[in-house]
Coordinates of C-alpha atoms in Angstrom, one line a residue:
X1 CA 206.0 -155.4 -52.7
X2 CA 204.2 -158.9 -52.4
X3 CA 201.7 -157.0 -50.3
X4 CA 201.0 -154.5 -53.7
X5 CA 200.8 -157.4 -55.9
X6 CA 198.3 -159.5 -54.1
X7 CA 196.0 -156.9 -52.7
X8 CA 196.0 -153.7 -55.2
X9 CA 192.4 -152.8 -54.6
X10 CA 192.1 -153.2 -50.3
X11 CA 191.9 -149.4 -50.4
X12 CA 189.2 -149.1 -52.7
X13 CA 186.5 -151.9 -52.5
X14 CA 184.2 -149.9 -54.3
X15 CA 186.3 -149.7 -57.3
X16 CA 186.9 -153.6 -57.1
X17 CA 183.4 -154.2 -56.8
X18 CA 182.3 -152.2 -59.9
X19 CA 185.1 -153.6 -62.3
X20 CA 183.7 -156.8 -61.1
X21 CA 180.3 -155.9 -61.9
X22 CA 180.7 -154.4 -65.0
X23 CA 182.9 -157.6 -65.9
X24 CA 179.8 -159.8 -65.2
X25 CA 176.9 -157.6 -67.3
X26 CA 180.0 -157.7 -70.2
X27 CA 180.1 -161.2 -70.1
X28 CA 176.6 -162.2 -69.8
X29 CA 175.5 -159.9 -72.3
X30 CA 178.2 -161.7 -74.6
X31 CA 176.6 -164.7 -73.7
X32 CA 173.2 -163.8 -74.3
X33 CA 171.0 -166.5 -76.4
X34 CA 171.1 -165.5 -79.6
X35 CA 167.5 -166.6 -80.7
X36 CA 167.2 -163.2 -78.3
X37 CA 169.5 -160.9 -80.5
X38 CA 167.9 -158.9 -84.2
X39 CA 169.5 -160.3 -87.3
X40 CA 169.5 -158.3 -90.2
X41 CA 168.5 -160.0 -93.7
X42 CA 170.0 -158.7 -97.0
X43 CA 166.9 -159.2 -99.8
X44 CA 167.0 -158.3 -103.3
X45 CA 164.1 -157.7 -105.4
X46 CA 165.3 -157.1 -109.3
X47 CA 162.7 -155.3 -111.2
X48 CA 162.2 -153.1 -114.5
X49 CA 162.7 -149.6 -115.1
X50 CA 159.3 -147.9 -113.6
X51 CA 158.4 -149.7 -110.3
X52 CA 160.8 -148.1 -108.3
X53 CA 158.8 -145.8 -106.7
X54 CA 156.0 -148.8 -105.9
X55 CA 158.9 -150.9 -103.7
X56 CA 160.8 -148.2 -102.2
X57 CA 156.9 -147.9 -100.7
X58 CA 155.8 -151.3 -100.8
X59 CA 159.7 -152.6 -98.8
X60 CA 158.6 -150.3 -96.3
X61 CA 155.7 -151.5 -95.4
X62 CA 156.4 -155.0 -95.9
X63 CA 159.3 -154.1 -93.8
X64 CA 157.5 -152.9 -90.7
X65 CA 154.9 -156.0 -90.9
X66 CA 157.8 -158.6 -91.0
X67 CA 159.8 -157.2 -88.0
X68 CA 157.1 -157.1 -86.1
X69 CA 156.7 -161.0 -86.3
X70 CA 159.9 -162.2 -86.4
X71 CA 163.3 -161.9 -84.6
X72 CA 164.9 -159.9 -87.5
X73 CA 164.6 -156.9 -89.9
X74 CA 165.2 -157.1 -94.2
X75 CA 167.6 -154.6 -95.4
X76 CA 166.2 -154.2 -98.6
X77 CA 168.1 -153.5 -102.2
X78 CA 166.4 -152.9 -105.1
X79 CA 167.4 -152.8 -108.5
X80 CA 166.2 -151.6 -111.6
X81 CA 166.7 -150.8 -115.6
X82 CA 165.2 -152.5 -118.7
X83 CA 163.7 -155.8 -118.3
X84 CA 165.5 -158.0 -120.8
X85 CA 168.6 -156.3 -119.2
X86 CA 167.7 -157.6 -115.9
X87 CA 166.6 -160.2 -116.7
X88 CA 170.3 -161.4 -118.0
X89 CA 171.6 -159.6 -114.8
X90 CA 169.9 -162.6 -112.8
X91 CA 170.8 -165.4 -115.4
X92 CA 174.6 -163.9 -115.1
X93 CA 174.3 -164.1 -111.7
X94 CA 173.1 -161.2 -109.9
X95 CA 171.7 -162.5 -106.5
X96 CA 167.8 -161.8 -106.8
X97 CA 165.3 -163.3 -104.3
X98 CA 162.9 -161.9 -106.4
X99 CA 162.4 -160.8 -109.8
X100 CA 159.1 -158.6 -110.7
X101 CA 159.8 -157.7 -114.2
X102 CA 157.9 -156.4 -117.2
X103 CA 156.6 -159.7 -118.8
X104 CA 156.8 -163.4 -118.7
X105 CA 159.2 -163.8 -121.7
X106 CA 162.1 -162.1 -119.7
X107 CA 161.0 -164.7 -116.2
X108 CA 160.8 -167.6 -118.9
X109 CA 164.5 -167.2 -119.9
X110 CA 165.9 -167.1 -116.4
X111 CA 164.2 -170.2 -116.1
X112 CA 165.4 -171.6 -119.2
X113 CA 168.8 -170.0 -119.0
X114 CA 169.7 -170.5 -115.7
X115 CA 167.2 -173.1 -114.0
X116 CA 166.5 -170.7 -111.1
X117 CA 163.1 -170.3 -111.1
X118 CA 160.9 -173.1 -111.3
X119 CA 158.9 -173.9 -114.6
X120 CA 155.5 -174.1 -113.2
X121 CA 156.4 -170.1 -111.5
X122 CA 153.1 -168.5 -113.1
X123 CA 151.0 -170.4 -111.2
X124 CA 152.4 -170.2 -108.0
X125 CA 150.1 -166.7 -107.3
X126 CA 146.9 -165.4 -109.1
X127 CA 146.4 -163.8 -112.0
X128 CA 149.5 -165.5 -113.9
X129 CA 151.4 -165.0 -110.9
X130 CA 151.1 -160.9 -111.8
X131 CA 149.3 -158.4 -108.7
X132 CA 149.1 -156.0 -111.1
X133 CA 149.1 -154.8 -114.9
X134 CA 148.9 -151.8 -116.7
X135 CA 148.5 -150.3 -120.4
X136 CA 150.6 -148.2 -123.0
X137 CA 149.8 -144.5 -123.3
X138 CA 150.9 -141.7 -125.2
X139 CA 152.7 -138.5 -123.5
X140 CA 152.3 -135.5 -125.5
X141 CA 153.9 -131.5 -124.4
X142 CA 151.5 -129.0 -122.5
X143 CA 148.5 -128.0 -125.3
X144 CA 149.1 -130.8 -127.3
X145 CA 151.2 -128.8 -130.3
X146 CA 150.7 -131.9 -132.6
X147 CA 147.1 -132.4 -132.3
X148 CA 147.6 -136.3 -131.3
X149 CA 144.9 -138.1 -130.6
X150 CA 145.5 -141.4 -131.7
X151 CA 148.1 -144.0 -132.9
X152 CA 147.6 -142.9 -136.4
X153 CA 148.8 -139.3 -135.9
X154 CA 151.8 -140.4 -134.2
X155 CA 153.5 -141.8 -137.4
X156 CA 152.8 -138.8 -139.6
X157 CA 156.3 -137.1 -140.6
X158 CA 156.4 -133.9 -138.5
X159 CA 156.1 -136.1 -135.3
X160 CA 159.4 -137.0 -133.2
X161 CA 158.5 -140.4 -131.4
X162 CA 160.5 -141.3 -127.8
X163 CA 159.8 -144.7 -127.0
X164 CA 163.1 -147.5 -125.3
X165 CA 164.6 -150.6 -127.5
X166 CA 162.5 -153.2 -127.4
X167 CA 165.7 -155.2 -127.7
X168 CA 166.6 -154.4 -124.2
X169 CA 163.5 -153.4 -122.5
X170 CA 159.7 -154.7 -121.7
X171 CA 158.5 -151.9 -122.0
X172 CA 159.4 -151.1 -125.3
X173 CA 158.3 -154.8 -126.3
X174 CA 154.7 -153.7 -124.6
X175 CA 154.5 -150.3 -126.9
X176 CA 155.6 -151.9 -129.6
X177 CA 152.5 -154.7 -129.6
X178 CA 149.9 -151.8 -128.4
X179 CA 150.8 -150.2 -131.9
X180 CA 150.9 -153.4 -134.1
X181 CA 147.5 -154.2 -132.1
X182 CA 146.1 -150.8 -133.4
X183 CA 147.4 -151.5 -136.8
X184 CA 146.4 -155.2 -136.9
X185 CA 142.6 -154.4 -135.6
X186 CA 142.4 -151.1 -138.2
X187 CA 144.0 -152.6 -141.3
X188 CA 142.6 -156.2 -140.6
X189 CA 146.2 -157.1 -142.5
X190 CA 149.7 -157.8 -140.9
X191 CA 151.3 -156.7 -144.1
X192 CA 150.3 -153.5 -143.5
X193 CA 150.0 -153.5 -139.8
X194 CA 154.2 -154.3 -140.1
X195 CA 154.7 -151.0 -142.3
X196 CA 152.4 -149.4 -139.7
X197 CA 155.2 -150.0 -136.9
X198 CA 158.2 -149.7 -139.5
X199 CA 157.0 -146.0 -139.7
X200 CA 156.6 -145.5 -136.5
X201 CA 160.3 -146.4 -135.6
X202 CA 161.1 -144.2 -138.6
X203 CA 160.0 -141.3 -136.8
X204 CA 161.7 -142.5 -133.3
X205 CA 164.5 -140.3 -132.4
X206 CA 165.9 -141.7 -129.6
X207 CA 165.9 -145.3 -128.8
X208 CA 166.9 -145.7 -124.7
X209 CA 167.8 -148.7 -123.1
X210 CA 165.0 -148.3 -120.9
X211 CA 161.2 -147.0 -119.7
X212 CA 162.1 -144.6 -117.7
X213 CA 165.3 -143.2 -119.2
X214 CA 162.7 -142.6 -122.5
X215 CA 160.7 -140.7 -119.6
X216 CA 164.2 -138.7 -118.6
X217 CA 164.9 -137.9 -122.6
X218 CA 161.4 -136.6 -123.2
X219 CA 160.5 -134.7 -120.0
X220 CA 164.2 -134.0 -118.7
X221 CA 165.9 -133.4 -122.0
X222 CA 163.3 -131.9 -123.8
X223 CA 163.2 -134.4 -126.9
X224 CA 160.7 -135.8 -128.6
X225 CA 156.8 -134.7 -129.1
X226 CA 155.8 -138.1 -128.2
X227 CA 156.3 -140.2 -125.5
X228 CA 155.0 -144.3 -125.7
X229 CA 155.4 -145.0 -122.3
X230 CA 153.6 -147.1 -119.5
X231 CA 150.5 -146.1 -118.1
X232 CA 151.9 -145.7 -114.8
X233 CA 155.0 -143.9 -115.6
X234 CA 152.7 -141.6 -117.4
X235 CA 150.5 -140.3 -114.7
X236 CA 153.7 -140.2 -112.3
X237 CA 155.5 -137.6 -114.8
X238 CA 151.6 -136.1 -114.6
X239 CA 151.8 -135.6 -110.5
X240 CA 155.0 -134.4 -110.6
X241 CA 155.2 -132.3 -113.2
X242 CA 151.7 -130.7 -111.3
X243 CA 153.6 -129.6 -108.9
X244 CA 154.7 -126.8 -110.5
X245 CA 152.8 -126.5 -113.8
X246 CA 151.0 -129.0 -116.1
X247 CA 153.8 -129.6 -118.4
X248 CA 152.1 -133.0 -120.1
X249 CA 148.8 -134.1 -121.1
X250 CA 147.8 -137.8 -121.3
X251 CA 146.4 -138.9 -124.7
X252 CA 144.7 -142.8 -124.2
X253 CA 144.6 -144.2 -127.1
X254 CA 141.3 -146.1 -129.0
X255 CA 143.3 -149.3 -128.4
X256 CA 146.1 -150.7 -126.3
X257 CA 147.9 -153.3 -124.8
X258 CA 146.8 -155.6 -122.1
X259 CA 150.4 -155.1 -119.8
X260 CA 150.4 -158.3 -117.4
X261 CA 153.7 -157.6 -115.5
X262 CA 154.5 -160.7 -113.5
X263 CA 156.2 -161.5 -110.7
X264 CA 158.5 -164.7 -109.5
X265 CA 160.4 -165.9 -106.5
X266 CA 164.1 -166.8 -108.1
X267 CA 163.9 -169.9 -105.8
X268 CA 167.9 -171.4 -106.4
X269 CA 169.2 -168.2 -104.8
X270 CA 166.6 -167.9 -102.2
X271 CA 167.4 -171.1 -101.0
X272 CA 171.0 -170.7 -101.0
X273 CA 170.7 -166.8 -98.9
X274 CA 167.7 -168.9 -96.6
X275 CA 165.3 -166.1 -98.0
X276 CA 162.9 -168.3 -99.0
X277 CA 159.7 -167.5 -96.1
X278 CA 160.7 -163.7 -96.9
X279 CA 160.1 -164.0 -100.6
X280 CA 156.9 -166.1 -100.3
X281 CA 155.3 -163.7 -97.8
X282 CA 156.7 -160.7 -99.8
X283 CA 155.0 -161.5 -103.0
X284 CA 151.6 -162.3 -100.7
X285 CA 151.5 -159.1 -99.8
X286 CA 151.5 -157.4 -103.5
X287 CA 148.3 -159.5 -103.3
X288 CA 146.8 -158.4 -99.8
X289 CA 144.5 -155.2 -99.6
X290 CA 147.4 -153.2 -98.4
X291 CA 149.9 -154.1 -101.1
X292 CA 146.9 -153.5 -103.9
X293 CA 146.3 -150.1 -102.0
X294 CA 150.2 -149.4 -102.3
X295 CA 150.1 -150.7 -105.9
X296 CA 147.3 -148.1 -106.6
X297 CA 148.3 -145.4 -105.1
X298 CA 152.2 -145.9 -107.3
X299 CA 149.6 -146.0 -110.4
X300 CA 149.7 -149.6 -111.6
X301 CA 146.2 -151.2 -111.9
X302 CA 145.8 -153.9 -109.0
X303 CA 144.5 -156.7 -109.9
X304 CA 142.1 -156.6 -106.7
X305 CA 138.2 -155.3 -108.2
X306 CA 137.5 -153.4 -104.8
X307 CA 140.7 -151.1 -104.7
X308 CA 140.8 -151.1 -108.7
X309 CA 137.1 -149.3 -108.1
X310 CA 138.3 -147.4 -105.9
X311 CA 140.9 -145.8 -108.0
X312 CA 138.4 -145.8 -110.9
X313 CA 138.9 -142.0 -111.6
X314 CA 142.4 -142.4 -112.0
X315 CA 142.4 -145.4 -114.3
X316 CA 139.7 -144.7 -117.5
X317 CA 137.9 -147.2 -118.9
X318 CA 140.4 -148.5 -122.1
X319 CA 140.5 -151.1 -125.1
X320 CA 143.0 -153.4 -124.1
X321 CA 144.7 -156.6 -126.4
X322 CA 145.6 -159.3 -124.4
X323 CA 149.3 -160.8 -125.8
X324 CA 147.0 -164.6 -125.9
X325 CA 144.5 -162.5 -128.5
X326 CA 147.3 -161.2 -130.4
X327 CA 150.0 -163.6 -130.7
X328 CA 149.3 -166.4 -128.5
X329 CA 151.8 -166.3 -126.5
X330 CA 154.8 -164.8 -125.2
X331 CA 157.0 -167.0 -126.5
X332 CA 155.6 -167.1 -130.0
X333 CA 155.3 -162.9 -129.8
X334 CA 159.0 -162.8 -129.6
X335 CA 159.9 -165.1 -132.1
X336 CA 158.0 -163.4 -134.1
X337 CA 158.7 -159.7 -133.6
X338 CA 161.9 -159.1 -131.4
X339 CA 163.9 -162.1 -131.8
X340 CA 167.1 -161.6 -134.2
X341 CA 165.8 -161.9 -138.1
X342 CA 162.4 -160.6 -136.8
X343 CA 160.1 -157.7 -137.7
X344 CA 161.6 -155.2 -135.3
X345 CA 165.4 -156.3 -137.1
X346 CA 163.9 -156.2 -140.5
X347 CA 162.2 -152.5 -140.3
X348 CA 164.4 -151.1 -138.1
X349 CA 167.4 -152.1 -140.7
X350 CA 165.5 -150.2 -143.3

């Protein structure tokens, strides 16, 4: 018996010597430096309703580039809806290490609201801290049944209007001012430019949290003749709806709205997850030729001249109203319009 206990493997040394060696490999590879091992970083960039297709494109790349100089890999989240929805999302505590939302007013109250973001963010990139912008376009059915050419026909009686709540989303707040900008410019009176915008959301049939769930009601649902949407969002439902039939036509307006839609590293929580290299170098890259080539191709105007050339067919030449020209600022443009007591609550109440 002693002779069992103290020598089970004499008749197999080969056996010993492999449970030893496999013993060894399991052990140093347990032990293995760790600055050798490939972590895996949770990032979360909170944006408005109709960028998802951009970062689904532009966290891929961004992706590939970043594991290939560092010892880890980003699992990427995204999230998306109206802007002024998200934008409380992040003040309530959502864990964003970025926010690219649909205006400064919306990156403004996060910093107000919930100290977050520092107060001197739109000058921490170019351009206002915003890679790209885009412009407010009209949507109309295949042939065009209404005849509408411009902001004017939209607001005559026979015409069901689809556009989001400008109390929830940027997007809305953006069609909103292209219209009063029209109306402003035209009737050189804001008297009349304010009934202009109170008959407009007379004929609105469907007021949607956000952009692109006005794009689902009009194209999806079948509501509507009209569609105020984004510029981008407009030529996406274009491509797609190309693939089996032109279903839309694209009416550009004689003037618009210059859409700045910026973006911000939401520097308390990247600090906190360590995400703060990832989110510098992630917003560098909206800005490098590849990101502007990405930001192009998802039909967003990029900000760089060369690419914006480039795409020069797909983005025609349009009037646009800068939110400075019209208002002076964001700030003072919601106060004014979409605050509570303001023109959107008085005309919408009547």
């Amino acid at each position: 018996m002693q002779k069992y206990l103290f020598h089970p493997f004499k008749k197999n040394s080969k056996a010993l010597s492999c449970i030893f060696i496999f013993a060894f490999l399991t052990f140093s590879w347990a032990c293995k430096d760790k600055s050798d091992s490939v972590a895996e970083i949770n990032f979360l960039n909170v944006s408005f309703d109709p960028t998802r297709e951009l970062y689904t494109e532009i966290n891929r790349e961004f992706g590939k580039l970043w594991s290939l100089n560092h010892k880890s890999t980003i699992s990427f989240q995204q999230s998306h809806g109206g802007s002024g929805k998200q934008a409380r999302s992040v003040i309530d505590g959502l864990q964003a290490d970025v926010v690219t939302l649909a205006l400064s007013y919306d990156i403004d109250s996060i910093v107000e609201k919930s100290g977050l973001i520092s107060k001197d963010w739109e000058s921490k990139f170019p351009n206002n801290s915003s890679p790209y912008f885009s412009t407010v376009v009209l949507l109309v059915r295949k042939g065009n049944p209404k005849n509408i050419q411009d902001w004017d026909d939209i607001i005559k009686e026979s015409v069901s209007i689809i556009t989001p709540n400008p109390k929830t989303s940027g997007g809305a707040r953006w069609n909103y001012l292209a219209a009063y900008a029209y109306a402003k410019e035209k009737t050189k009176s804001e008297d009349k430019a304010k009934e202009f915008i109170g008959q407009l959301f007379k004929n609105t049939s469907v007021l949607d949290t956000g952009a692109r769930a006005s794009t689902t009601t009009f194209i999806q649902r079948s509501i509507g003749d009209v569609l105020i949407t984004w510029e981008n969002e407009a030529l996406l439902a274009l491509k797609e709806s190309n693939t089996k039939e032109k279903n839309f036509e694209i009416i550009y307006p004689s003037v618009s709205i210059l859409a700045e839609t910026p973006v911000a590293i939401v520097e308390g929580n990247a600090k906190k997850k360590q995400t703060l290299e990832i989110a510098t170098s992630y917003i560098e890259f909206l800005y490098s030729e590849q990101g502007q080539e990405i930001i192009a191709k998802n039909f967003l105007r990029p900000q760089s001249e060369v690419i914006l050339q480039k795409y020069k067919n797909q983005f025609p030449k349009i009037k646009m109203v800068s939110i400075r020209e019209l208002e002076g600022s964001w700030k003072e443009a919601q106060l004014k319009h979409f605050a509570d007591k303001g023109i959107f609550d008085q005309i919408y109440k009547k």
